[in-house]
Coordinates of C-alpha atoms in Angstrom, one line a residue:
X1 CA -35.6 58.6 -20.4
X2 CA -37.5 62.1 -19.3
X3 CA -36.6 63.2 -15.9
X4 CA -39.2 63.3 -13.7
X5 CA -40.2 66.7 -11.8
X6 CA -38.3 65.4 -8.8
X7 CA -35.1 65.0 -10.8
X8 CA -35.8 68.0 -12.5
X9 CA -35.9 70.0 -9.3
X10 CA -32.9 68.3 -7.9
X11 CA -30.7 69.0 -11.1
X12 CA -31.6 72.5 -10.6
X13 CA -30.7 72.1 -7.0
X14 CA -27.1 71.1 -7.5
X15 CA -26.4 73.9 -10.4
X16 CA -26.5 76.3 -7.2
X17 CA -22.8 77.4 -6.4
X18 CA -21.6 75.3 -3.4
X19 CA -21.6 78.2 -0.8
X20 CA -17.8 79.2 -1.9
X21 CA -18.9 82.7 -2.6
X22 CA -18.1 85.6 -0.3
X23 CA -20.7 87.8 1.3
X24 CA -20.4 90.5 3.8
X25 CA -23.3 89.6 6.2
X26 CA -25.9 87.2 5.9
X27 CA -28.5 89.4 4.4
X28 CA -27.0 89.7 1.1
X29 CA -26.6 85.5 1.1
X30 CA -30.0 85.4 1.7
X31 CA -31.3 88.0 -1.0
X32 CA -29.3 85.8 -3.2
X33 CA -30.6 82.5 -1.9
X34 CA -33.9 84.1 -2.5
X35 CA -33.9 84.8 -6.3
X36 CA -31.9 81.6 -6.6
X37 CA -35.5 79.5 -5.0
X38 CA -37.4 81.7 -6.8
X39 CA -35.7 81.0 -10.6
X40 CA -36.2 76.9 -8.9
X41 CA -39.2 76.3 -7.7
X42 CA -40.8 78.9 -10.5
X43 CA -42.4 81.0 -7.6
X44 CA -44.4 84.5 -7.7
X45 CA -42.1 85.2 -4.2
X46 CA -39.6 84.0 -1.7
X47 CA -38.6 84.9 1.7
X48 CA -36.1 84.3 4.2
X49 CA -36.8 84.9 8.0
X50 CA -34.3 84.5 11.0
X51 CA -35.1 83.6 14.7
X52 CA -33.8 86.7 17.1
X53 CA -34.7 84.8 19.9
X54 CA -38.4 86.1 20.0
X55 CA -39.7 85.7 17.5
X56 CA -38.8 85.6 13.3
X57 CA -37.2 88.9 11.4
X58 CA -37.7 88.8 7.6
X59 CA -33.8 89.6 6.6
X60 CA -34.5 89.2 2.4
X61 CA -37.5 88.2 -0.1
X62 CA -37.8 88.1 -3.5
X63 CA -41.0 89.0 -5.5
X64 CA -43.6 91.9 -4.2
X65 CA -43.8 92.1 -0.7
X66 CA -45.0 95.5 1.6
X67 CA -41.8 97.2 3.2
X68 CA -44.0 97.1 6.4
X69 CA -43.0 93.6 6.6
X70 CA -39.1 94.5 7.8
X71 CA -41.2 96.1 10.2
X72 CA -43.1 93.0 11.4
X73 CA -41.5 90.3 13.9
X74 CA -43.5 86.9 13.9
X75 CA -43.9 85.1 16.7
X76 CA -44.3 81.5 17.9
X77 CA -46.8 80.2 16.2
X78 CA -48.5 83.9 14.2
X79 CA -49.1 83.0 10.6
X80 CA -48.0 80.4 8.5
X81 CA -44.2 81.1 9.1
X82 CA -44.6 80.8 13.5
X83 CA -46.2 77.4 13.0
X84 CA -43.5 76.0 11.5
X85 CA -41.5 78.0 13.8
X86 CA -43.6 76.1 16.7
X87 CA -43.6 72.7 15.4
X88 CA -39.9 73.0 13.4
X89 CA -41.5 70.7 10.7
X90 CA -41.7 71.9 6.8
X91 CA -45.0 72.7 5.8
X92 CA -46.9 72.3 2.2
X93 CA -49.9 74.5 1.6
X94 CA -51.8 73.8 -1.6
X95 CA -54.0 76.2 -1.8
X96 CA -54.2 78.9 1.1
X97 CA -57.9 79.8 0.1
X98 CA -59.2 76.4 0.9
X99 CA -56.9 76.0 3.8
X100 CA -57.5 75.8 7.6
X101 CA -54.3 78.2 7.8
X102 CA -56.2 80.6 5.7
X103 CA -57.0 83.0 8.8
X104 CA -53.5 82.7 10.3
X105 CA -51.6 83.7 6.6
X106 CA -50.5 87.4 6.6
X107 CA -51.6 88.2 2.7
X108 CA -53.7 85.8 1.6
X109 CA -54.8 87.6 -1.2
X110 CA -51.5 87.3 -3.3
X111 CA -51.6 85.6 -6.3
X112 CA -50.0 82.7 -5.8
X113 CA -52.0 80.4 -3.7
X114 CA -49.5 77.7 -2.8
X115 CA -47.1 77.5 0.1
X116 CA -44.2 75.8 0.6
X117 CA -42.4 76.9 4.3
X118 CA -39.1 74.7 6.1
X119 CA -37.3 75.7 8.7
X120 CA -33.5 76.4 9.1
X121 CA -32.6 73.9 11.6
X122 CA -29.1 74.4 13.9
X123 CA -28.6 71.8 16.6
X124 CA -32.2 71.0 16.2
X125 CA -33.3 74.1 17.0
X126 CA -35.4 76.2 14.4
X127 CA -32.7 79.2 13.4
X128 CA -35.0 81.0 10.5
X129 CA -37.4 80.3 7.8
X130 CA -37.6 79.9 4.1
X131 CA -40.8 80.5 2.5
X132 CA -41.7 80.2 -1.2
X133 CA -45.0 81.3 -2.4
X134 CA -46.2 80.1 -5.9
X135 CA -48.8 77.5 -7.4
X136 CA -49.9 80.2 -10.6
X137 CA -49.5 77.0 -12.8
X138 CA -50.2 74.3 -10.7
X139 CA -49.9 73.9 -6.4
X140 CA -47.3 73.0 -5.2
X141 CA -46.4 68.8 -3.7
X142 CA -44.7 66.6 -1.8
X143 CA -41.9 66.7 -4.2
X144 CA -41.3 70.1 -3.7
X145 CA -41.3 70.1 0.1
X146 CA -38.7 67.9 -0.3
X147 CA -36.1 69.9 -2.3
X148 CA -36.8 72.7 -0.1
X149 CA -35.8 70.6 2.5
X150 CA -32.8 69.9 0.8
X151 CA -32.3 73.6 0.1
X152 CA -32.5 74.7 3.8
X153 CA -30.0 72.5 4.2
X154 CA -27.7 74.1 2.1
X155 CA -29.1 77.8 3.0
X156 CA -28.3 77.0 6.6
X157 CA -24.9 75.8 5.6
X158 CA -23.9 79.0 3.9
X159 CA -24.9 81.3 6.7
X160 CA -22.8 79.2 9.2
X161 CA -20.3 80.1 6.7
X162 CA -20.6 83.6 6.4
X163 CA -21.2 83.6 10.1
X164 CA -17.6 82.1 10.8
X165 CA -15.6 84.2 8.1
X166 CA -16.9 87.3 9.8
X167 CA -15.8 86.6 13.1
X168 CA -12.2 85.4 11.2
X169 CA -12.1 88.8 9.4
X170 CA -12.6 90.4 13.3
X171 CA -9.3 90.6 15.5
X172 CA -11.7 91.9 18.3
X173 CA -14.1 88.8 18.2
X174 CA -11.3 86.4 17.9
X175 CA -9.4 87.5 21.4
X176 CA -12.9 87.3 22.7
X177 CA -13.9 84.0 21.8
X178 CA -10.3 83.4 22.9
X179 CA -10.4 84.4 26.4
X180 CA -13.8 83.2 26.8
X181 CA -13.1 79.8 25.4
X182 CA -9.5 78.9 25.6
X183 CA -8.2 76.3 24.7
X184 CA -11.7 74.9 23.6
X185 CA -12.0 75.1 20.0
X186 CA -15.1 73.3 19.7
X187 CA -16.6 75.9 22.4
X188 CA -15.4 78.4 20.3
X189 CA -16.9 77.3 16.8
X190 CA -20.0 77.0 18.6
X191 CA -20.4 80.4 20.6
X192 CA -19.6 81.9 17.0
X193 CA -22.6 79.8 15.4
X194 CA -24.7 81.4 18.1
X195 CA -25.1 84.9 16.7
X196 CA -27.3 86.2 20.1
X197 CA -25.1 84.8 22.9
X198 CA -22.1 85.9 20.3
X199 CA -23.5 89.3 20.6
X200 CA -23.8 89.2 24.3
X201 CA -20.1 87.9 24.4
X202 CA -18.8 90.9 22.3
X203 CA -21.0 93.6 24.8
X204 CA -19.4 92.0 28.0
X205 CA -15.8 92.0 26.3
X206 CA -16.0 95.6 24.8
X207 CA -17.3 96.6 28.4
X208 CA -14.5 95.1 30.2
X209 CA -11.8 96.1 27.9
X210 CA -12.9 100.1 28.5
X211 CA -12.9 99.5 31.9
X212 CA -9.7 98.2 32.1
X213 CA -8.5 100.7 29.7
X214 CA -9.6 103.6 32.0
X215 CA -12.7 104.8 30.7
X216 CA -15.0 106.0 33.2
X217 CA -18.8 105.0 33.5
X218 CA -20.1 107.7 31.8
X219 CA -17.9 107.4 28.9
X220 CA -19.0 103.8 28.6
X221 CA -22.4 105.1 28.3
X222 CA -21.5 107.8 25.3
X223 CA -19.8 104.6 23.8
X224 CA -22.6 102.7 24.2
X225 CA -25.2 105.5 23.3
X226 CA -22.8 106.1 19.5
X227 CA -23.3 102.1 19.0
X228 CA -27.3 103.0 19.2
X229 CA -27.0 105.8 17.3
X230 CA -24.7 104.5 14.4
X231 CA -27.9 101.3 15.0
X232 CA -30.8 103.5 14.3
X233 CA -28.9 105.4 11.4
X234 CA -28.8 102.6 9.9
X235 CA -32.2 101.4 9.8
X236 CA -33.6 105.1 8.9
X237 CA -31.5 104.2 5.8
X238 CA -32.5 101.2 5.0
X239 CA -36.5 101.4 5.4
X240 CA -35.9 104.6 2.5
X241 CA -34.5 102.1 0.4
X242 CA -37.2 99.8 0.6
X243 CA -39.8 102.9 -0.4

């Protein structure tokens, strides 16, 4: 019996590794996941997005795609990625010409004139979004929504992962979360899930700890002023890689 495109999507689905590799930071998980969609659903290009809080950061793609858009942050409901950010629902775009999203999709002129777009979902909340872009052969269906669906499922999974093996690998996270949450565990698991408040955790902690240490307010603000510096470095580099 011939599988039908469903089962042939799924099988593809379940040959992707089960999360058990190790990445250093979620973008290089998500470059991965990327060309891993791409190769499935037979796309022109993917991309992943994550929620900062205010509005959706592209952190990896796959396929041709301006640098400006690291640049970009989408917000609630901009372009085809803030609706689903809005409503949190997966959306299916046949064909963007003859779409009433047409005039909210950033490049509508790409080649491939099918959407497919799901949300990362955490505690019911929409986390990030994956984004594949295709149709050359044929648009895109139902059946396909679906085993995106299933593949956010899994992406989300894997970032949780790499989430909680980087604050294992981190002595100074660990007696934060510690003396924030002891003897919760459950508090703890979930402050690390939450990579914002996690972040606003960390700032308190490493200000307290140089003030008990002995470090006066101006040296806190060299510290602080080396952690911006060592920030923007960082992204000067990595916008003349994407050149």
């Amino acid at each position: 019996m011939v599988p039908t495109g469903s089962e042939q999507l799924m099988e593809k689905l379940a040959r992707i590794p089960d999360g058990g590799e190790v990445f250093h930071g979620v973008a290089p998980l998500l470059e991965r996941w990327c060309a891993r969609l791409a190769e499935v659903f037979e796309a022109e290009g993917t991309s992943a997005m994550v929620f900062d809080g205010e509005g959706l950061q592209l952190c990896a793609h796959y396929g041709d795609l301006p640098a400006v858009a690291y640049r970009d942050r989408v917000r609630q409901g901009e372009g085809i990625a803030g609706h689903v950010l809005a409503s949190g629902k997966p959306l299916l775009v046949e064909n963007i010409e003859t779409s009433t999203y047409f005039s909210h999709a950033r490049y509508p002129r790409n080649r491939g004139k099918s959407f497919l777009s799901v949300p990362l979902l955490r505690e019911g909340r929409v986390a990030g979004i994956v984004n594949v872009r295709g149709g050359l052969g044929k648009a895109y269906d139902t059946q396909e929504l679906r085993a995106l669906t299933i593949a956010g499922l899994l992406v989300g999974r894997d970032i949780q992962l790499v989430q909680m093996r980087g604050v294992l690998r981190s002595s100074f996270i660990t007696m934060a979360l510690e003396k924030t949450h002891r003897p919760d565990l459950n508090a703890m698991v979930k402050a690390a899930e939450d990579p914002g408040k996690l972040a606003k955790l960390l700032a308190r902690s490493f200000y307290r700890e140089l003030r008990r240490s002995g470090f006066a307010s101006t040296q806190i603000i060299m510290a602080a002023t080396e952690i911006i510096s060592g920030l923007g470095a960082s992204l000067r580099d990595g916008r003349k890689g994407e050149r």
